[in-house]
Short mmCIF file of C-alpha atoms in Angstrom, two decimals:
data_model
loop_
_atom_site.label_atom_id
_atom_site.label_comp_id
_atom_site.label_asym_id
_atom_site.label_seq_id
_atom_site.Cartn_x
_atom_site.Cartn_y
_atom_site.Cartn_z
CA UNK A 1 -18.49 -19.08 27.84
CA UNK A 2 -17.74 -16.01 26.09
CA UNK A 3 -20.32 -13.00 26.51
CA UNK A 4 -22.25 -11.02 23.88
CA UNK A 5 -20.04 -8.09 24.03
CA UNK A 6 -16.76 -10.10 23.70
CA UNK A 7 -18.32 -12.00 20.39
CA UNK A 8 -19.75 -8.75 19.11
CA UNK A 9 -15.98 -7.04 19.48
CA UNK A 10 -14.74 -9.91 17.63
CA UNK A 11 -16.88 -9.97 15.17
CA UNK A 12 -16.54 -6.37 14.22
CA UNK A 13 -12.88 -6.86 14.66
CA UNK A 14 -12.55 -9.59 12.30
CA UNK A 15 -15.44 -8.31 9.51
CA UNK A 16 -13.58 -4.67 9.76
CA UNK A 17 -9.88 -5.91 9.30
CA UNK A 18 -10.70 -7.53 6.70
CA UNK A 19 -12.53 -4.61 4.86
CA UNK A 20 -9.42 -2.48 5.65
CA UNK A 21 -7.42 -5.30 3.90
CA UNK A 22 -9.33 -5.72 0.87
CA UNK A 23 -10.35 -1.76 0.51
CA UNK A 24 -6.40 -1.20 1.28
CA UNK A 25 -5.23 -3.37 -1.23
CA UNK A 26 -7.42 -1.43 -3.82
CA UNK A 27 -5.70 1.85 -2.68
CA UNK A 28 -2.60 -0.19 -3.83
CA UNK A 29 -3.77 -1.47 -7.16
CA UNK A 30 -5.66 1.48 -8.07
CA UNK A 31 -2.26 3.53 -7.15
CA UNK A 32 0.09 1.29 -9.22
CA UNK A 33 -2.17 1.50 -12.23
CA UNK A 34 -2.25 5.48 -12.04
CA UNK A 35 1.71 4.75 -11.96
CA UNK A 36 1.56 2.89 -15.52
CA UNK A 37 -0.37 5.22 -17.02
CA UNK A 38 1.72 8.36 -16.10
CA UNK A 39 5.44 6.31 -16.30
CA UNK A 40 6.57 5.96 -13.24
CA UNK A 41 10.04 5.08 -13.22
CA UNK A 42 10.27 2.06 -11.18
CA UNK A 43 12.77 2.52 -8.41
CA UNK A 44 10.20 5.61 -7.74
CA UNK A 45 7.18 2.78 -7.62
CA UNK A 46 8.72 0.33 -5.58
CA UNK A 47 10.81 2.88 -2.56
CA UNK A 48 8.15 5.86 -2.38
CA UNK A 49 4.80 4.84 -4.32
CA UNK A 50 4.46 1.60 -2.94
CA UNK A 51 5.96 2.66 0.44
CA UNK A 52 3.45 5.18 1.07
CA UNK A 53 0.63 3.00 -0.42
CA UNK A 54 0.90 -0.13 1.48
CA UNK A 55 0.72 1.56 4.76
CA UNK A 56 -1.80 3.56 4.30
CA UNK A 57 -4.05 1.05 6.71
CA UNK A 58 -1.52 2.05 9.22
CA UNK A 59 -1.86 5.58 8.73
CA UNK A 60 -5.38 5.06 9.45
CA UNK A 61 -5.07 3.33 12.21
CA UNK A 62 -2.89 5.33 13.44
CA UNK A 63 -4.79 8.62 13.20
CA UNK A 64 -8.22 7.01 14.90
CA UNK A 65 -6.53 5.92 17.52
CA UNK A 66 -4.67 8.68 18.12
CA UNK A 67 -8.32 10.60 17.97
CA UNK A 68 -9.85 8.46 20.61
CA UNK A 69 -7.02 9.14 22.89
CA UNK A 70 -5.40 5.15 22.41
CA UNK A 71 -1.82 5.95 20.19
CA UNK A 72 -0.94 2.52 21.88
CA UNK A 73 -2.45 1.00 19.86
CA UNK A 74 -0.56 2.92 16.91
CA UNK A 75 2.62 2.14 18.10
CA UNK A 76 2.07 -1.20 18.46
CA UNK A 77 0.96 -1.60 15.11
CA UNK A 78 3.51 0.20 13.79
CA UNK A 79 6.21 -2.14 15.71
CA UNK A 80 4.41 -5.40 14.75
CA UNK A 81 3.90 -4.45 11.05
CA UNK A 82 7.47 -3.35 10.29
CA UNK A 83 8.83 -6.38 12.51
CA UNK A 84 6.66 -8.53 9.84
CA UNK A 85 8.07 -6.84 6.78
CA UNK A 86 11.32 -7.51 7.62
CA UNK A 87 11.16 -10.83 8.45
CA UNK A 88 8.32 -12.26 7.75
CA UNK A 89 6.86 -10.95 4.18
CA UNK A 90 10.35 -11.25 3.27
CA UNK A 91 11.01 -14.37 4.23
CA UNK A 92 8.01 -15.39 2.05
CA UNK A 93 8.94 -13.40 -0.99
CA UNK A 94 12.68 -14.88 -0.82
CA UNK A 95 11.51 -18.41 -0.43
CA UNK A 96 9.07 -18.28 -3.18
CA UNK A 97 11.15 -16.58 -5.59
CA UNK A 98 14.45 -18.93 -4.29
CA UNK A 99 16.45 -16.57 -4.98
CA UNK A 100 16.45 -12.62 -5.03
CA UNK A 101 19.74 -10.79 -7.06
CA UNK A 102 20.77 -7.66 -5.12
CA UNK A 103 22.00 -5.28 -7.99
CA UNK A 104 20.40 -2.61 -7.71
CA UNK A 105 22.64 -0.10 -5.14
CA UNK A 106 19.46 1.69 -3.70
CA UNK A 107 18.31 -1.23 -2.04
CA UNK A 108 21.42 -1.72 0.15
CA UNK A 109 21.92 1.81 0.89
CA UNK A 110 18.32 2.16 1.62
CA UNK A 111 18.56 -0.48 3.95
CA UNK A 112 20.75 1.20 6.00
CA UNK A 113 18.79 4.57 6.19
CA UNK A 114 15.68 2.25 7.26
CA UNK A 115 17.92 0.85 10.28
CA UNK A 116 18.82 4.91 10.81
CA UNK A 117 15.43 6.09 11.05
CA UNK A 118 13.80 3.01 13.01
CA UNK A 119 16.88 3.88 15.97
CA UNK A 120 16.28 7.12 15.63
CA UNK A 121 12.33 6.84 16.74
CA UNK A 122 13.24 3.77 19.65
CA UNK A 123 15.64 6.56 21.16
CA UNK A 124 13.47 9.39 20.79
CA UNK A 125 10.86 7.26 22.52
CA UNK A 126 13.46 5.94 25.29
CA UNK A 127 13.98 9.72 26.27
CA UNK A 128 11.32 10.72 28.73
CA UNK A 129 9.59 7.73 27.96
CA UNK A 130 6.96 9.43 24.76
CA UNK A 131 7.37 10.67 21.96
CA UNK A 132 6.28 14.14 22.05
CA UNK A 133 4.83 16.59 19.62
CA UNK A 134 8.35 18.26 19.54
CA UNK A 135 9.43 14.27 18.85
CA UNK A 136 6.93 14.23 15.87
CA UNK A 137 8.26 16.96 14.40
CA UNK A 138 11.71 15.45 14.21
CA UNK A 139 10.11 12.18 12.63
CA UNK A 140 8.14 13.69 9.94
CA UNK A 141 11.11 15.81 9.22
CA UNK A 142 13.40 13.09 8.77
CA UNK A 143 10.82 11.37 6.60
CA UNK A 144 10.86 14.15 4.16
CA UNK A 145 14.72 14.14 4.20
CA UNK A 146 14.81 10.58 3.17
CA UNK A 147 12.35 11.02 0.63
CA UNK A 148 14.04 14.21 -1.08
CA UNK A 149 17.54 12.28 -1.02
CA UNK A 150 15.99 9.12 -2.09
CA UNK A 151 14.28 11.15 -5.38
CA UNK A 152 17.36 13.00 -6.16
CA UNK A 153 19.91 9.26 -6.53
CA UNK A 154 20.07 8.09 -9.64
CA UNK A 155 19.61 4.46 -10.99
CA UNK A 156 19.13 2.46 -14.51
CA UNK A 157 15.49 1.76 -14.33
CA UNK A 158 13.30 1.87 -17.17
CA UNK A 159 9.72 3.35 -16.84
CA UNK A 160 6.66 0.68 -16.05
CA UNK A 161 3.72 0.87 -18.63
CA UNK A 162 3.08 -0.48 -22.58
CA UNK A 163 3.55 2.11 -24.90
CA UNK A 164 4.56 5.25 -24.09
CA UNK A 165 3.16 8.55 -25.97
CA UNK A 166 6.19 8.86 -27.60
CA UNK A 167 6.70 5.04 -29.37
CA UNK A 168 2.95 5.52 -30.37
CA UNK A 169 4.26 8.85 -32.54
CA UNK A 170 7.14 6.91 -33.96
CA UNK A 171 4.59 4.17 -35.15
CA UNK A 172 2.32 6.75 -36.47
CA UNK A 173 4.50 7.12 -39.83
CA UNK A 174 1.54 7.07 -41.90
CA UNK A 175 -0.36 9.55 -40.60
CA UNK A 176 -3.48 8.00 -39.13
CA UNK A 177 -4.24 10.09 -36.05
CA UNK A 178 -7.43 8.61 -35.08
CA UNK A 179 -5.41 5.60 -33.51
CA UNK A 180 -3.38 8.58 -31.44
CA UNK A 181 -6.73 9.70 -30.26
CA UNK A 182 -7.89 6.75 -29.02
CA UNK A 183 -4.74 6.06 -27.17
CA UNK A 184 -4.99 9.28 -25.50
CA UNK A 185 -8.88 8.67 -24.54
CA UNK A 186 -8.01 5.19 -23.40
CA UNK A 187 -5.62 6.74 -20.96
CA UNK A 188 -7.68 9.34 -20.16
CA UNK A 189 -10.58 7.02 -18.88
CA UNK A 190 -8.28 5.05 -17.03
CA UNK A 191 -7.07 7.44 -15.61
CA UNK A 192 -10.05 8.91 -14.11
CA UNK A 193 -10.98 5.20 -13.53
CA UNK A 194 -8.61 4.91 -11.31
CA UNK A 195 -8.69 7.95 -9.35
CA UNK A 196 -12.13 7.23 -8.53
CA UNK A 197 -11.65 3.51 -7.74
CA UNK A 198 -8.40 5.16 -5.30
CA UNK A 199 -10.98 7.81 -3.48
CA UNK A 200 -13.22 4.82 -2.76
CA UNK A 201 -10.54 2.85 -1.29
CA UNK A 202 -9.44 5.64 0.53
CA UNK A 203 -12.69 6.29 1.67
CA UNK A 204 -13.46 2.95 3.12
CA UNK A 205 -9.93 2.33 4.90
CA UNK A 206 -11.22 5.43 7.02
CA UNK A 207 -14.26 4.11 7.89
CA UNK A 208 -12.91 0.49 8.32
CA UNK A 209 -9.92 1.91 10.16
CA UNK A 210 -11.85 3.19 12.79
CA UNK A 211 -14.37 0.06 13.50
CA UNK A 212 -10.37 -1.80 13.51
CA UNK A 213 -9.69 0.61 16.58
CA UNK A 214 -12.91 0.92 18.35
CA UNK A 215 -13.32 -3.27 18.57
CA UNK A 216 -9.58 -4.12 18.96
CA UNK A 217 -9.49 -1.53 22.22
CA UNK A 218 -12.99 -3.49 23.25
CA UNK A 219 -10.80 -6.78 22.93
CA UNK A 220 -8.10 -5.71 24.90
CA UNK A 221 -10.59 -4.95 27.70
CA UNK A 222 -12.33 -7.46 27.37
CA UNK A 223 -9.66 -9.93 28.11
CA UNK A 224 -7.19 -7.27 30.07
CA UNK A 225 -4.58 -7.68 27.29
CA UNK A 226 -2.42 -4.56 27.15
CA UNK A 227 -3.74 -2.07 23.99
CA UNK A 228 0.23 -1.81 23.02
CA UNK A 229 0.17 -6.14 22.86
CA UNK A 230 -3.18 -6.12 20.87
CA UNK A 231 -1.54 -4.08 18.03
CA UNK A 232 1.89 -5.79 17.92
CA UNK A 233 0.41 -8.67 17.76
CA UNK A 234 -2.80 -8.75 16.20
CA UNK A 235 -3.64 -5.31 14.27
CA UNK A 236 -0.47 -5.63 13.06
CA UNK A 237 -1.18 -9.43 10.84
CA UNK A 238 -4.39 -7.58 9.37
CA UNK A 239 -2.36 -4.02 8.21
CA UNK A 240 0.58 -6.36 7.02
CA UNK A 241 -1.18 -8.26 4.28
CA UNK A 242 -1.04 -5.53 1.47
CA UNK A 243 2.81 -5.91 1.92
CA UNK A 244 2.43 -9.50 1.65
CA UNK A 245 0.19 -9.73 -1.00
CA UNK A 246 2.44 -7.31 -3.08
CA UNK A 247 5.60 -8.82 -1.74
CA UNK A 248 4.61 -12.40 -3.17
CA UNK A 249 3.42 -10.70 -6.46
CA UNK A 250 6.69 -9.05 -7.35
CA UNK A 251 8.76 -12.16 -6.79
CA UNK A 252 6.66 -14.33 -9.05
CA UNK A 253 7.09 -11.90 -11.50
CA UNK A 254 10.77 -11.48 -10.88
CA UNK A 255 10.83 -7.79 -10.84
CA UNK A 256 14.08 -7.78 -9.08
CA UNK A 257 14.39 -4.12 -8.58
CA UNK A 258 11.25 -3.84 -6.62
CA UNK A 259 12.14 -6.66 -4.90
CA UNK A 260 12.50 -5.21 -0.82
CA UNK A 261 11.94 -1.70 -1.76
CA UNK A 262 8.12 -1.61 -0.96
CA UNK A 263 9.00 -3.74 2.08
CA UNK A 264 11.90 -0.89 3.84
CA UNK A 265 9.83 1.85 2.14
CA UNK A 266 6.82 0.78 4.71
CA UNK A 267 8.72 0.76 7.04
CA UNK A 268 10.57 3.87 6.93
CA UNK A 269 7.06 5.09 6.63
CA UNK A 270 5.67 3.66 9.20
CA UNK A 271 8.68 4.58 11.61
CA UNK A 272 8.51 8.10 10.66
CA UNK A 273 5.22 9.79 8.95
CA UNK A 274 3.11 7.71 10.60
CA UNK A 275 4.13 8.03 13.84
CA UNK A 276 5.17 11.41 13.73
CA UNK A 277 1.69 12.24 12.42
CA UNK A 278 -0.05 10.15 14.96
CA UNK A 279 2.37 11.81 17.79
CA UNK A 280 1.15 15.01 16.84
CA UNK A 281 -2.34 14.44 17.37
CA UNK A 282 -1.70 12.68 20.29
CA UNK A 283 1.71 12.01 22.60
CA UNK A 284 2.16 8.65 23.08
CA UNK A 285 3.32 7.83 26.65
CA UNK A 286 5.54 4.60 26.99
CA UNK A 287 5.74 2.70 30.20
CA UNK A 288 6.02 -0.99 29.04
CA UNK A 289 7.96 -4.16 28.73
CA UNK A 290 6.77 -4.99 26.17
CA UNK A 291 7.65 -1.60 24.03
CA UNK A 292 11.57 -2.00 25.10
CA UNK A 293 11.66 -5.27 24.05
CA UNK A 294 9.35 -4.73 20.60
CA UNK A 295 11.79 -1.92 19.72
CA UNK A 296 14.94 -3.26 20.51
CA UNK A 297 13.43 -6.52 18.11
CA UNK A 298 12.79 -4.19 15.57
CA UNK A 299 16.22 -2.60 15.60
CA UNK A 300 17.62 -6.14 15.71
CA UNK A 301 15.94 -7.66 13.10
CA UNK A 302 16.05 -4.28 10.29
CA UNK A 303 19.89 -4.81 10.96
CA UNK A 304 20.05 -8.24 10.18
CA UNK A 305 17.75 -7.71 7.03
CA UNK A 306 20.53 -4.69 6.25
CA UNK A 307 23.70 -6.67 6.77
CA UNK A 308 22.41 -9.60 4.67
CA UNK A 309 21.79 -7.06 2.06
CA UNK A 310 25.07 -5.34 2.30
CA UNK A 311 27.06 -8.42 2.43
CA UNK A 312 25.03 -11.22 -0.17
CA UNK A 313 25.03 -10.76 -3.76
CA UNK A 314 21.32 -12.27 -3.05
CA UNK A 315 18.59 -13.40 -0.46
CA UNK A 316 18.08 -17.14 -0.94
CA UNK A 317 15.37 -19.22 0.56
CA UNK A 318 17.88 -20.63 3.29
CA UNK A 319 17.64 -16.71 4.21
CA UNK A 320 14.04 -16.74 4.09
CA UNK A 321 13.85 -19.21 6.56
CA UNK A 322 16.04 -17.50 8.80
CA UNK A 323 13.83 -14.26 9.26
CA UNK A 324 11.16 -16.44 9.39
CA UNK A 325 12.76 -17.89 12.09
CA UNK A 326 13.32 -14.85 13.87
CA UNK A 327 9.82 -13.51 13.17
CA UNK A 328 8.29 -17.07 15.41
CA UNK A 329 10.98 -16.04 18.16
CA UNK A 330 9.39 -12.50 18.52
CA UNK A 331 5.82 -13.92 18.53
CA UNK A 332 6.87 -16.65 21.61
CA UNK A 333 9.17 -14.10 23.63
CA UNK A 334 6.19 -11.32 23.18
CA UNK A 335 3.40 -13.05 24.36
CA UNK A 336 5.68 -14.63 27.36
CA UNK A 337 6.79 -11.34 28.38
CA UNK A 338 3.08 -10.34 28.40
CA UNK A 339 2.42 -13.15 30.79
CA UNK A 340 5.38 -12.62 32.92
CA UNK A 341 4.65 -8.85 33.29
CA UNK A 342 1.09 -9.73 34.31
CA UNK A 343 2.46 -11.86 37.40
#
């Protein structure tokens, strides 16, 4: 028989999770839409926009936890979440679109900077067993780096949005400006729309974020399950689903090139800002089975997202299944591991 505290923590676990969800996916949606408005090109959407948005529950996450003195709980979510980009969400966006093309360069090259920048944080962890301030420094600076080189290459992409400012002038031959005005003051007020609907979003991930933190530490004590375990494993599902959601989206739509991009821009997020951010407010001190083994998964299964982008003209469902496969593997070898190191 479960006691009134343990029901209460899950209870506020569960109703706040899936606030952060829904309040993160409107960060998302409200972001995206700013993106039409203002033409976005869409390799910019998909690698940094989208990147940046979809963890945003992460970043939250991260930085409450790291406030209250628990960055465990950060790092597992961070380790869980990317584990489940790369195998899981995209095991589920290759097997419902069947088939995913691979022509646009970035992707593959990106790929291999997110399989970079993941090692990079496992051995700056490994050494001295945290990751320091001086360690968060490093990360957030290599985040920038990436994001400056991945701005500056060049791709054919065509910007997102209806009808630019410019193809409403060229249909304007005759002179009536008052459908030009109205253009502009539709964009306007969505615009603004948006913004606002984006501050509320923000506004509640914060505030959902931290009722996440508070009741999933309460969890872990309440049934002595390591803080690290509790965010690999179950943090990490809830902070996930904007990825997934988005993930499914784009391959029903068939928007090839921002097919993955999201996906390895989370997680090069996630690996770097996030933690280097959440590092900085607090060092996170690693002493754990279950960390070596959730970060040498995580290098493992980036590369083999990496190599069969770098060596398939496309990610079929038969892939799909594969990382999906891998993704169940994690799950059963994790949760052993906890009970093995509790013997």
């Amino acid at each position: 028989m479960l006691s009134v505290g343990i029901v209460e923590d899950i209870i506020i676990f569960l109703l706040s999770l899936i606030t952060l969800i829904y309040s993160g996916l409107l960060v998302v949606k409200s972001l995206v839409k700013l993106s039409y408005k203002m033409h976005v090109k869409e390799y910019i959407l998909s690698f940094i926009l989208l990147g940046l948005s979809t963890s945003i529950p992460e970043l939250f996450v991260g930085i409450t936890s790291a406030l209250q003195k628990k960055p465990l709980l950060s790092l597992g979510n961070i380790i869980g979440a990317s584990i489940m980009d790369v195998t899981f969400v995209s095991a589920i966006g290759a097997i419902i679109a069947r088939r995913i093309p691979l022509k646009n360069k970035m992707v593959k090259s990106t790929s291999i900077y997110m399989v970079g920048i993941v090692s990079l944080m496992v051995i700056l962890a490994l050494i001295g067993n945290q990751l320091s301030r001086i360690d968060g420094v490093i990360l957030i600076a290599v985040f920038f780096f990436y994001m400056s080189k991945l701005y500056k290459q060049k791709t054919e992409t065509k910007p997102l949005g209806k009808k630019t400012e410019k193809k409403v002038l060229e249909e304007d031959h005759e002179g009536d400006h008052r459908k030009l005005i109205v253009f502009y003051k539709k964009i306007r007020d969505e615009v603004w729309f948006n913004f606002i609907l984006f501050i509320i979003g923000i506004s509640v991930v914060f505030l959902s974020a931290k009722l996440v933190t508070n009741s999933a530490v309460g969890i872990a004590n309440d049934f002595s399950l390591p803080v690290l375990l509790v965010g690999m494993i179950i943090v990490s599902v809830g902070t996930t689903l904007p990825e997934l959601v988005l993930e499914a989206r784009i391959s029903l739509a068939k928007r090839w090139n921002m097919s993955f991009g999201d996906l390895m821009g989370s997680v090069v997020v996630n690996s770097s800002l996030i933690l280097g951010i959440v590092s900085l407010i607090s060092p996170i001190m690693i002493d754990s089975i279950l960390f070596i083994f959730g970060a040498m998964f995580l290098i493992v299964s980036t590369a083999i997202l990496a190599i069969m982008m770098n060596t398939k003209k496309e990610i079929t469902w038969k892939d799909g299944l594969i990382l999906l496969l891998v993704y169940f593997i994690f799950l059963i070898v994790q949760l052993n591991l906890r009970f093995i190191s509790s013997i």
